[in-house]
Coordinates of C-alpha atoms in Angstrom, one line a residue:
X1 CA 52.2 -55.1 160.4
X2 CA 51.3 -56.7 164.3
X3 CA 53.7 -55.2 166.3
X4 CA 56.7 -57.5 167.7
X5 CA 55.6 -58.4 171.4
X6 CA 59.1 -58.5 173.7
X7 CA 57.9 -61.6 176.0
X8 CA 60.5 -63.8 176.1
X9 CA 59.2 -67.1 175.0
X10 CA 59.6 -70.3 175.6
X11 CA 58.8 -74.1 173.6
X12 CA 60.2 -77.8 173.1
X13 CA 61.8 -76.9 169.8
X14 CA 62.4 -81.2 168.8
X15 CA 59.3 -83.3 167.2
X16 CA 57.3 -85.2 169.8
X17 CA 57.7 -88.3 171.0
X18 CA 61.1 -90.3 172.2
X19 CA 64.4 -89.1 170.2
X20 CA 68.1 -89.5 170.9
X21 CA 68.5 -85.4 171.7
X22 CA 65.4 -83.0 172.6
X23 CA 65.5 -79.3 172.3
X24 CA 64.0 -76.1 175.0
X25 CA 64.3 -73.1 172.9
X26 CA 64.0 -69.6 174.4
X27 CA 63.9 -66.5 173.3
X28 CA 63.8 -62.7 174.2
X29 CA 65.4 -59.6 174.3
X30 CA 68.4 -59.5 177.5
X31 CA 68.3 -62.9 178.0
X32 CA 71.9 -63.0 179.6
X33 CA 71.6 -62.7 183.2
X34 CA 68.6 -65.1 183.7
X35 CA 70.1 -67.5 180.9
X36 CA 73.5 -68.0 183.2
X37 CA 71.2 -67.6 187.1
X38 CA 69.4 -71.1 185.0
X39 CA 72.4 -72.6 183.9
X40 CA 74.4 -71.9 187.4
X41 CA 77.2 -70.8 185.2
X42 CA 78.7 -68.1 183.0
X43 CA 77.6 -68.7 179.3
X44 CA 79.8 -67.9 176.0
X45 CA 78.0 -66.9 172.9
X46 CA 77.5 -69.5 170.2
X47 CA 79.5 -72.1 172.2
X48 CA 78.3 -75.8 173.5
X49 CA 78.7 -75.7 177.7
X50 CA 78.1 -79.8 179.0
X51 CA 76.3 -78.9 182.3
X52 CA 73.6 -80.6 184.3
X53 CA 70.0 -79.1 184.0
X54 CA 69.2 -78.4 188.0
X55 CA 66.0 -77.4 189.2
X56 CA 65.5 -74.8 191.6
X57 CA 66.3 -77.1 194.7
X58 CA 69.5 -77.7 192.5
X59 CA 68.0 -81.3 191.7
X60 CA 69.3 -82.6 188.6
X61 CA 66.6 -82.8 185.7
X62 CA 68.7 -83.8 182.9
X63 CA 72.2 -83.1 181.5
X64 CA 73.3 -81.8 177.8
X65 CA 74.4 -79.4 176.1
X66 CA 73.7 -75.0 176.7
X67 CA 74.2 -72.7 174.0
X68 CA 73.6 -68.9 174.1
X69 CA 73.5 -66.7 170.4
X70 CA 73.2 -63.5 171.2
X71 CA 71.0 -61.3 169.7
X72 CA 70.7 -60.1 166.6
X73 CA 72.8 -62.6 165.2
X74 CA 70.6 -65.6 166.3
X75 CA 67.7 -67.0 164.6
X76 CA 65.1 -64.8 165.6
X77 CA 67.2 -61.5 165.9
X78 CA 66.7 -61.8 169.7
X79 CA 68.4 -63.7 172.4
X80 CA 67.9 -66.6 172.5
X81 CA 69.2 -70.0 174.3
X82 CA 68.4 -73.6 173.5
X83 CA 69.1 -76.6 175.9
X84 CA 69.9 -79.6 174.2
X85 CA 69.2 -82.7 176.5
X86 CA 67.8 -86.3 176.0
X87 CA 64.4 -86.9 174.2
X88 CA 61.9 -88.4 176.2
X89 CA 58.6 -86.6 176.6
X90 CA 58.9 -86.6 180.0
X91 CA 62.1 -85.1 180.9
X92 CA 61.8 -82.8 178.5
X93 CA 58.6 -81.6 180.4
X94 CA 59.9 -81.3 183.4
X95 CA 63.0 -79.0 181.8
X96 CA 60.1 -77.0 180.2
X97 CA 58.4 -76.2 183.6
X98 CA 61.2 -75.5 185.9
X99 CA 61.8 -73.0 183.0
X100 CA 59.2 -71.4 183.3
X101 CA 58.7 -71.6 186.7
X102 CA 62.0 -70.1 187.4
X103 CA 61.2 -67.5 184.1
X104 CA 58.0 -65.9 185.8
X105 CA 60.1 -63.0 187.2
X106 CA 60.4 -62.1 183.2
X107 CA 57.4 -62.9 181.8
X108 CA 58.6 -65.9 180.4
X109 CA 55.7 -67.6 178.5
X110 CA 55.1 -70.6 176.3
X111 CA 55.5 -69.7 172.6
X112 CA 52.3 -70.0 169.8
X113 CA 53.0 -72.1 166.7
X114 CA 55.5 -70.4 164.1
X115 CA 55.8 -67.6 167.0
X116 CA 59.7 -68.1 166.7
X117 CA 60.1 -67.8 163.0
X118 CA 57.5 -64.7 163.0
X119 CA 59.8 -63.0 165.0
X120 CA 62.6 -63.7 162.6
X121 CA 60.4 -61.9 159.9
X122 CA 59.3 -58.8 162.3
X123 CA 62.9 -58.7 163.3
X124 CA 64.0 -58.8 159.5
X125 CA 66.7 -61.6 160.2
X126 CA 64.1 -64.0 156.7
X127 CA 61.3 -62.2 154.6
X128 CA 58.2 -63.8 154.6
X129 CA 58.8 -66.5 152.0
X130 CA 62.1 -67.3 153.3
X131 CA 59.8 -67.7 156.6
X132 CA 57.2 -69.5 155.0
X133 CA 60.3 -71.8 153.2
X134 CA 61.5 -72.9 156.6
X135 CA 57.7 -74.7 157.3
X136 CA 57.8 -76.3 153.4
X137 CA 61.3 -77.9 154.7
X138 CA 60.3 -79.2 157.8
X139 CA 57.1 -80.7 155.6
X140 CA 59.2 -82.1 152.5
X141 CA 57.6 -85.4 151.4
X142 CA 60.7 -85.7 149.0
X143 CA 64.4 -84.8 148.5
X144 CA 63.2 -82.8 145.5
X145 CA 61.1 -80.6 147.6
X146 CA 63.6 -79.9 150.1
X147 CA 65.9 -78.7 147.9
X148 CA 63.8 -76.8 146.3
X149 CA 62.6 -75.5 150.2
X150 CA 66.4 -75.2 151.0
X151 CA 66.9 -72.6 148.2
X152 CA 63.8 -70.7 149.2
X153 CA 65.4 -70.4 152.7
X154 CA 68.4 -69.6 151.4
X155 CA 66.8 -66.7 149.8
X156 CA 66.9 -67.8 145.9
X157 CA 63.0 -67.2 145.3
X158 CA 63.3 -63.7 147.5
X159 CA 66.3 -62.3 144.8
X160 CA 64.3 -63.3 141.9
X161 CA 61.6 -60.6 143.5
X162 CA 63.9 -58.3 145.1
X163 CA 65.1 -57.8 141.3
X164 CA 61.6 -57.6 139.7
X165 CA 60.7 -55.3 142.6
X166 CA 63.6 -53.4 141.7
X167 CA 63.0 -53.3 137.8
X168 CA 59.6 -51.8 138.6
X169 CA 60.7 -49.7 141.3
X170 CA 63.1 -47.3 138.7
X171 CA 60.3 -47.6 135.7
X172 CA 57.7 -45.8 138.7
X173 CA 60.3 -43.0 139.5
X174 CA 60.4 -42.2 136.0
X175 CA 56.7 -41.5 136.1
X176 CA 56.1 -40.0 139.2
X177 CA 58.4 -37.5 138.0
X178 CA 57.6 -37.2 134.8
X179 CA 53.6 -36.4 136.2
X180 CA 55.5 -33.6 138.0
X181 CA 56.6 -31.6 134.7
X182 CA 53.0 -32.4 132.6
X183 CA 54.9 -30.7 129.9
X184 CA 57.6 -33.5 129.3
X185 CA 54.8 -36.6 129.1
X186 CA 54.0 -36.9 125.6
X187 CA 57.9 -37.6 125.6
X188 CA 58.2 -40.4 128.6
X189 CA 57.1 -43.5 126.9
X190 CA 59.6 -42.7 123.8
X191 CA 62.4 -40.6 125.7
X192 CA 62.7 -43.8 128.3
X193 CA 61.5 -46.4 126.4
X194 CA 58.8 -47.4 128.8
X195 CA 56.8 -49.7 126.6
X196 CA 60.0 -51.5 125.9
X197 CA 61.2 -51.8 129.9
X198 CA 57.9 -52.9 130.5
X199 CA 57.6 -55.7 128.1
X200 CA 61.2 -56.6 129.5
X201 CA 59.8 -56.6 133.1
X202 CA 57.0 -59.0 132.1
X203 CA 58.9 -61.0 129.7
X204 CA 61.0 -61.9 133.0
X205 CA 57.8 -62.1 135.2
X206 CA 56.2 -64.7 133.0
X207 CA 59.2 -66.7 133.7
X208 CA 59.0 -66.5 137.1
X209 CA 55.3 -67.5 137.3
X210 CA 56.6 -70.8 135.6
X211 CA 59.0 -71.8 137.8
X212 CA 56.6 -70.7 140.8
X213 CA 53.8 -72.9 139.1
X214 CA 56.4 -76.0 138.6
X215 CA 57.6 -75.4 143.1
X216 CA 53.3 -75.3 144.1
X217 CA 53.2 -78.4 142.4
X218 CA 56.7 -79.9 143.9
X219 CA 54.7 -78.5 147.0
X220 CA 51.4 -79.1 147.2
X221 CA 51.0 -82.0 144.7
X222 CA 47.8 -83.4 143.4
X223 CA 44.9 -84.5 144.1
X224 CA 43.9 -87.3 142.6
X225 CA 40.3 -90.2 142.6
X226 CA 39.9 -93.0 141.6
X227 CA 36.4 -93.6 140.1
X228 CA 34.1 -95.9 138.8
X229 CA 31.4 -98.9 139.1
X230 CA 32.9 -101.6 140.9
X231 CA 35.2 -104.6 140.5
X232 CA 36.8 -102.4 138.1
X233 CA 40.4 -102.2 139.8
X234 CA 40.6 -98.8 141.3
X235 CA 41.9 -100.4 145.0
X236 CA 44.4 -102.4 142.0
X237 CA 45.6 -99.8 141.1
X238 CA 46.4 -97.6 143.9
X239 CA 48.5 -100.4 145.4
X240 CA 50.3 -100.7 142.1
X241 CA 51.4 -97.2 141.4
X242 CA 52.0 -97.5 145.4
X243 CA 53.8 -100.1 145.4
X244 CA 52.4 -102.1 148.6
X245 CA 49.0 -103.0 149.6
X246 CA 47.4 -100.6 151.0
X247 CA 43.5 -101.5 149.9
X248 CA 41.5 -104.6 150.2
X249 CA 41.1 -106.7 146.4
X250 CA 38.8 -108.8 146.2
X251 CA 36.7 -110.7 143.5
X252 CA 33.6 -109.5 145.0
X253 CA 32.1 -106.2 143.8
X254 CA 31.5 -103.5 146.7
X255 CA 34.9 -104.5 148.4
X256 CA 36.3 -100.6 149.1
X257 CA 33.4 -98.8 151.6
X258 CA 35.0 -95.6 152.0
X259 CA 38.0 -93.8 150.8
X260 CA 41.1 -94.9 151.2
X261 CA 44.3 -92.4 150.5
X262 CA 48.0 -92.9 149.7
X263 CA 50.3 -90.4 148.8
X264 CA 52.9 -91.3 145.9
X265 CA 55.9 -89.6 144.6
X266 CA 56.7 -89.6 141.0
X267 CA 59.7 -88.2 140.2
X268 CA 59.6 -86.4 143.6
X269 CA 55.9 -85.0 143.3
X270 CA 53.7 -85.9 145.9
X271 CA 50.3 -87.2 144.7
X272 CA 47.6 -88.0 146.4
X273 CA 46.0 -90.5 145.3
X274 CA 42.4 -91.6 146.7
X275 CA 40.5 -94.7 146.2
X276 CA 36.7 -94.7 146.7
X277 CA 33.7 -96.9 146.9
X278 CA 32.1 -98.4 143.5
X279 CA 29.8 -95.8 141.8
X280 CA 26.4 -97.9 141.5
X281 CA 23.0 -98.4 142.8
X282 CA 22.2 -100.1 145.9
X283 CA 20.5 -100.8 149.4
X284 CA 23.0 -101.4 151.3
X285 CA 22.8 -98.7 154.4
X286 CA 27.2 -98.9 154.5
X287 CA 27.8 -99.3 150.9
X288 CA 25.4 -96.2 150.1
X289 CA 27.0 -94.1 152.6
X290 CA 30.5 -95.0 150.8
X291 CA 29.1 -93.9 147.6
X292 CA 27.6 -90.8 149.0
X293 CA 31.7 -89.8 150.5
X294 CA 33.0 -90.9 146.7
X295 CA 30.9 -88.5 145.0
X296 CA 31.8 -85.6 147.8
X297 CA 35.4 -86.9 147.4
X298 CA 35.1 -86.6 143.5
X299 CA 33.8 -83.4 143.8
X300 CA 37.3 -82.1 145.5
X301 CA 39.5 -83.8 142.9
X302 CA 42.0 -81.8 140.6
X303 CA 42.2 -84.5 138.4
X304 CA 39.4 -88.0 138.1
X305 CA 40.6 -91.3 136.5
X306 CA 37.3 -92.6 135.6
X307 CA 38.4 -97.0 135.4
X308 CA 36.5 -99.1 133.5
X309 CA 36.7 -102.8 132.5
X310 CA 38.7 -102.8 129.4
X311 CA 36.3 -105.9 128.7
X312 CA 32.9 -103.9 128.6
X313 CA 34.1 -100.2 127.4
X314 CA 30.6 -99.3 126.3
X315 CA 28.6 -100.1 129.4
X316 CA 25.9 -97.9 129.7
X317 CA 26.4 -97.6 133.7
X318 CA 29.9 -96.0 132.8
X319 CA 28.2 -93.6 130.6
X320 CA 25.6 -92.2 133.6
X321 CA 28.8 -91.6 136.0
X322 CA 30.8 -89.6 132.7
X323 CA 27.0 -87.3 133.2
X324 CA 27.7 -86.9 136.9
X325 CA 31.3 -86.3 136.9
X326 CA 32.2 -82.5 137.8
X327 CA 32.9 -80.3 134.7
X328 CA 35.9 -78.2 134.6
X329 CA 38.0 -81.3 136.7
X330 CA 40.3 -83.3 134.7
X331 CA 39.5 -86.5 133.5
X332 CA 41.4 -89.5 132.0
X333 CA 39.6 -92.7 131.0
X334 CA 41.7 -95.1 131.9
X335 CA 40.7 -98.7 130.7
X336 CA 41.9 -101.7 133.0
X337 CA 42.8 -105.6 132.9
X338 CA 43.7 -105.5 129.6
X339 CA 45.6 -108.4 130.2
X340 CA 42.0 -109.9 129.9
X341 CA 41.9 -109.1 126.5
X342 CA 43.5 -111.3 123.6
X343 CA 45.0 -110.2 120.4
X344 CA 42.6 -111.1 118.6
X345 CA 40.5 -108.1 119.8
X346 CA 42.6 -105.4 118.9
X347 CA 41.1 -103.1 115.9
X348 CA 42.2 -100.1 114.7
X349 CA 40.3 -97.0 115.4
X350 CA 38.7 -98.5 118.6
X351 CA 40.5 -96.5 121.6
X352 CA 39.6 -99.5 123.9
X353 CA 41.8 -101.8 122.0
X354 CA 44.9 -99.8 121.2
X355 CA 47.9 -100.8 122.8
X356 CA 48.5 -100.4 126.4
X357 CA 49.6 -97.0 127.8
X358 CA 49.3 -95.2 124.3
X359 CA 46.9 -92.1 124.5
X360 CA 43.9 -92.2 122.3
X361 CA 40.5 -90.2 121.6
X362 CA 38.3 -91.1 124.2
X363 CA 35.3 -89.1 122.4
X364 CA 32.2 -87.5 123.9
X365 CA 32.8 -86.7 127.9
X366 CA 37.1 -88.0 127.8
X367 CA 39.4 -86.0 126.4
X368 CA 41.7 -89.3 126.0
X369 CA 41.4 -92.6 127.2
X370 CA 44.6 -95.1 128.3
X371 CA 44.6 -98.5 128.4
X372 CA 46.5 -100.2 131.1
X373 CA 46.8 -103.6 133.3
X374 CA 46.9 -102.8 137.2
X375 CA 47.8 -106.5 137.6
X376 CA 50.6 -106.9 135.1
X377 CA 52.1 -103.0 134.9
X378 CA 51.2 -102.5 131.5
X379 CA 50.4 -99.1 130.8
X380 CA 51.4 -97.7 134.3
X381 CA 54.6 -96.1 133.0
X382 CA 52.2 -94.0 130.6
X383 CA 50.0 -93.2 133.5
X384 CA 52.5 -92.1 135.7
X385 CA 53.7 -89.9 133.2
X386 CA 50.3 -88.1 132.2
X387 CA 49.4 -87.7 135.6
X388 CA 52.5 -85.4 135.8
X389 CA 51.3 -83.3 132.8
X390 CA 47.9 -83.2 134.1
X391 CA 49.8 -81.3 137.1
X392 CA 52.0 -78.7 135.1
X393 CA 54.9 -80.4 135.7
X394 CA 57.9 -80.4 133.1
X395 CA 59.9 -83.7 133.3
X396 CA 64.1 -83.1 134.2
X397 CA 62.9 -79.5 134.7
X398 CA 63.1 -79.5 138.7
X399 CA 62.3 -76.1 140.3
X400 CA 64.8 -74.5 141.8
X401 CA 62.7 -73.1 144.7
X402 CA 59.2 -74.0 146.3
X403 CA 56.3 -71.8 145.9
X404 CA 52.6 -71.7 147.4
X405 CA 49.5 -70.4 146.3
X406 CA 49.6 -67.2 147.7
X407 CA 52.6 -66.6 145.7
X408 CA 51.1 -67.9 142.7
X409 CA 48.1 -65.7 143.3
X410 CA 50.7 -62.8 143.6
X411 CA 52.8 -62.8 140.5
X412 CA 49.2 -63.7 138.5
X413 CA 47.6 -60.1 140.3
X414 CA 51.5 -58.7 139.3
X415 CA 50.8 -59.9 135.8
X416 CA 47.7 -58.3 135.5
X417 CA 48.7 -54.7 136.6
X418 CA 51.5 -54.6 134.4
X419 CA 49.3 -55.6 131.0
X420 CA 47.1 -53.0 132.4
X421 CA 50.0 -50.7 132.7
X422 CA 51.1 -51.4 128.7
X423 CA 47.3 -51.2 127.7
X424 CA 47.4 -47.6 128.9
X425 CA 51.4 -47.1 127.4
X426 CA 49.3 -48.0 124.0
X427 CA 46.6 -45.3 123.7
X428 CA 46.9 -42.6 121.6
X429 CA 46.4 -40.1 125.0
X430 CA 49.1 -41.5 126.7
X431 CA 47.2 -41.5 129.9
X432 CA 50.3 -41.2 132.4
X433 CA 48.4 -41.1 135.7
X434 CA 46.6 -44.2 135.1
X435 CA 50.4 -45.6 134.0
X436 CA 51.4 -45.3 137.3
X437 CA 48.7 -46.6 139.2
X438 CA 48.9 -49.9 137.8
X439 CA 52.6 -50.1 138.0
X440 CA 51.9 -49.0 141.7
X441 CA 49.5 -51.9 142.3
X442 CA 51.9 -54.3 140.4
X443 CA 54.8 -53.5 142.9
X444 CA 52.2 -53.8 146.1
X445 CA 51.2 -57.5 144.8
X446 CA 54.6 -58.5 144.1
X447 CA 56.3 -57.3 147.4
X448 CA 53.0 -59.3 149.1
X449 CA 55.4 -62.5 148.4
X450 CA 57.9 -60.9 150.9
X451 CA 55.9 -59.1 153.2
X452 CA 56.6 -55.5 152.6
X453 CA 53.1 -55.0 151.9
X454 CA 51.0 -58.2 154.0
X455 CA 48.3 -57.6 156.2
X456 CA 48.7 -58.7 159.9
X457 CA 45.7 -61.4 159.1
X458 CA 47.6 -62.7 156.6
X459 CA 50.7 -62.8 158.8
X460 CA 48.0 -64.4 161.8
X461 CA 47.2 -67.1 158.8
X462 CA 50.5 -67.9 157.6
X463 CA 52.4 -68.6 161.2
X464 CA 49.3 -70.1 163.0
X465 CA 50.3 -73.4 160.6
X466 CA 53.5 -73.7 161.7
X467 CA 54.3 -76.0 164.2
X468 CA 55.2 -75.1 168.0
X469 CA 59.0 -74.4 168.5
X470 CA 59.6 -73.1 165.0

């Protein structure tokens, strides 16, 4: 753990740009006297003082509002005082500076991004996912997410590992103690029903890892790309399922040159969706370069909707991009302008003529194909609603916390320990020591989440994202 550095610290704490109300946070430890010399004024804890801001020549820079919490009961356990003024970038400047200028005598200093909610952690006022929750509800693309954010902060996500922790915690003691009387461990797994309490433990963990898999992708979202030859609809599409236009349509194939990405929400997931250049051969020096960023772009995707002209599902061009495509990604045939089809095309057993937005075999190199109309809405609904599968996401099932991939990556490593744990609870020899090794590793990868066990890098990595003032 980086030890917690004492320099009282110093940031514009409100977004940039103009705003009704702007924000100078500062904190540190004995704050009082130079917070009341700046404020030409005695100073109240946790109560609103109107004032003028005065420079040192007692110029007026601004006027608002002082407020002084006391440490530890402020936000980041220290002292800390905020001055709540008017929102232009410029006066809030010049508050900043005379602040520090007049805070040199103390070290004051301007603060590092996330420096303020990092000391909260070190100080133990949030844990590190509570810390990490109070980033993912300043980011929030949706009022799903920051709910789900809200509850982290609140500390929802931290009890459900506190009481996991705790659970494996009690079933270690019993071991360590039981390897102190080597007599007594042919009896531990029967006399405490170990095997049991640890298929209990897991049993819980596994639902756990669910709902953190259900907040990464309230979180994070997917990644989606749109590919395939062109004039097939892909820039269609993306402005339908966003609802605007946001890409050039045209008649005229090799319209889209490079990527062009919108972020969606269905039912409050973000995904992003990317449109690319037309996958096909060609001289054109732009064009080519397009093609060269869809393929890299492709590459990145978590999941591909590989378009095609409903009208031509066999063309042999859409066969040589299926070759290309990266294996192990995702991908879902999806068959457009079927408006351009009449009835009288529509034969059982062909996947390209089944009715719009019903799944079908999509055979060799598509798991399914879908059959939609980006310029009607047919089939869209469907789409929407596979794409949220695709992610892991249960429909009416909203998670009630957020969760990243670190955490993820945490209760998977916790997962593994404790089947590792029962493997050895299951031989014949009862091999104890090795029992208590993996529980031991279990309980460092689950308390990672919080931060009893994280390494300062890790700390470094986590706070460096934040932005400046949190």
């Amino acid at each position: 753990m980086s030890a917690l550095s004492t320099d009282p610290i110093i940031a514009i704490a409100t977004a940039p740009g103009r705003g009704g109300i702007g924000v100078v946070r500062v904190s540190g430890p004995d704050l009082l006297a130079w917070a009341q010399s700046l404020c030409g004024q005695a100073l109240r804890a946790r109560h609103a003082h109107y004032l003028p801001f005065r420079d040192g020549q007692g110029e007026v820079l601004d006027e608002g509002l002082a407020l002084f919490f006391p440490g530890p009961h402020s936000y980041t356990g220290e002292d800390v005082l905020e001055l709540q003024g008017h929102g232009g970038p410029a006066v809030l400047r010049r508050v900043l500076e005379d602040c520090l200028a007049r805070g040199a005598a103390i070290g004051l200093r301007l603060a590092q991004p996330g420096e303020f909610t990092q000391r909260a952690f070190l100080n133990e006022r949030l844990d590190l996912a509570q810390a990490e929750a109070v980033a993912d509800l300043i980011e929030a693309s949706s009022a799903a997410a920051a709910r789900s954010a809200m509850a982290s902060l609140s500390g929802v996500f931290s009890a459900e590992i506190d009481a996991l922790s705790e659970r494996i915690v009690q079933l270690r003691m019993l071991v360590e103690a039981t390897l102190d009387f080597p007599e007594e461990e042919i009896d531990f797994l029967e006399k405490y029903q170990a095997a049991d309490r640890l298929d209990a433990v897991t049993a819980t963990l596994d639902g756990v890892l669910r709902t953190a898999r259900q907040g990464l992708v309230l979180r994070e979202g997917l990644h989606v790309v749109l590919a395939g030859q062109p004039n097939v609809g892909k820039s269609s599409l993306l402005n339908a399922l966003a609802g605007e236009d946001v890409a050039i349509v045209t008649p005229i194939a090799g319209t889209t040159r490079d990527r062009v990405i919108q972020q969606i929400h269905i039912d409050g997931i973000p995904l992003h969706i990317v449109d690319t250049a037309g996958l096909r051969e060609t001289e054109d020096t732009v064009e080519r370069i397009g093609i060269e960023r869809s393929w890299a772009e492709i590459a990145r995707a978590q999941v591909i909707l590989h378009l095609q002209d409903a009208r031509h599902p066999d063309d042999p061009l859409d066969a040589e991009i299926v070759r290309r495509l990266p294996a192990g990604t995702p991908v879902l045939r999806v068959l457009n302008k079927v408006d351009l089809i009449g009835d009288h095309t529509a034969a059982l057993g062909d996947p390209a003529r089944v009715p719009a937005g019903v799944l079908a075999s999509g055979g060799a190199g598509h798991a399914e194909v879908l059959r939609i109309s980006a310029h009607t809405g047919a089939g869209l609904d469907a789409l929407r609603a596979r794409l949220l599968r695709i992610a892991g996401w249960t429909p009416g099932a909203e998670s009630p916390w957020l969760a990243r991939e670190r955490h993820v990556r945490a209760l998977e490593a916790t997962r593994e320990h404790l089947l590792l744990a029962r493997e050895h609870a299951s031989h014949s020899d009862q091999v104890l020591d090795l029992f208590a090794e993996e529980l031991r590793l279990a309980h460092e990868a689950l308390c990672e989440i919080t931060g009893q066990f994280t390494s300062d890098d890790l700390l470094g990595e986590i706070f460096s994202r934040f932005c400046i003032g949190k």
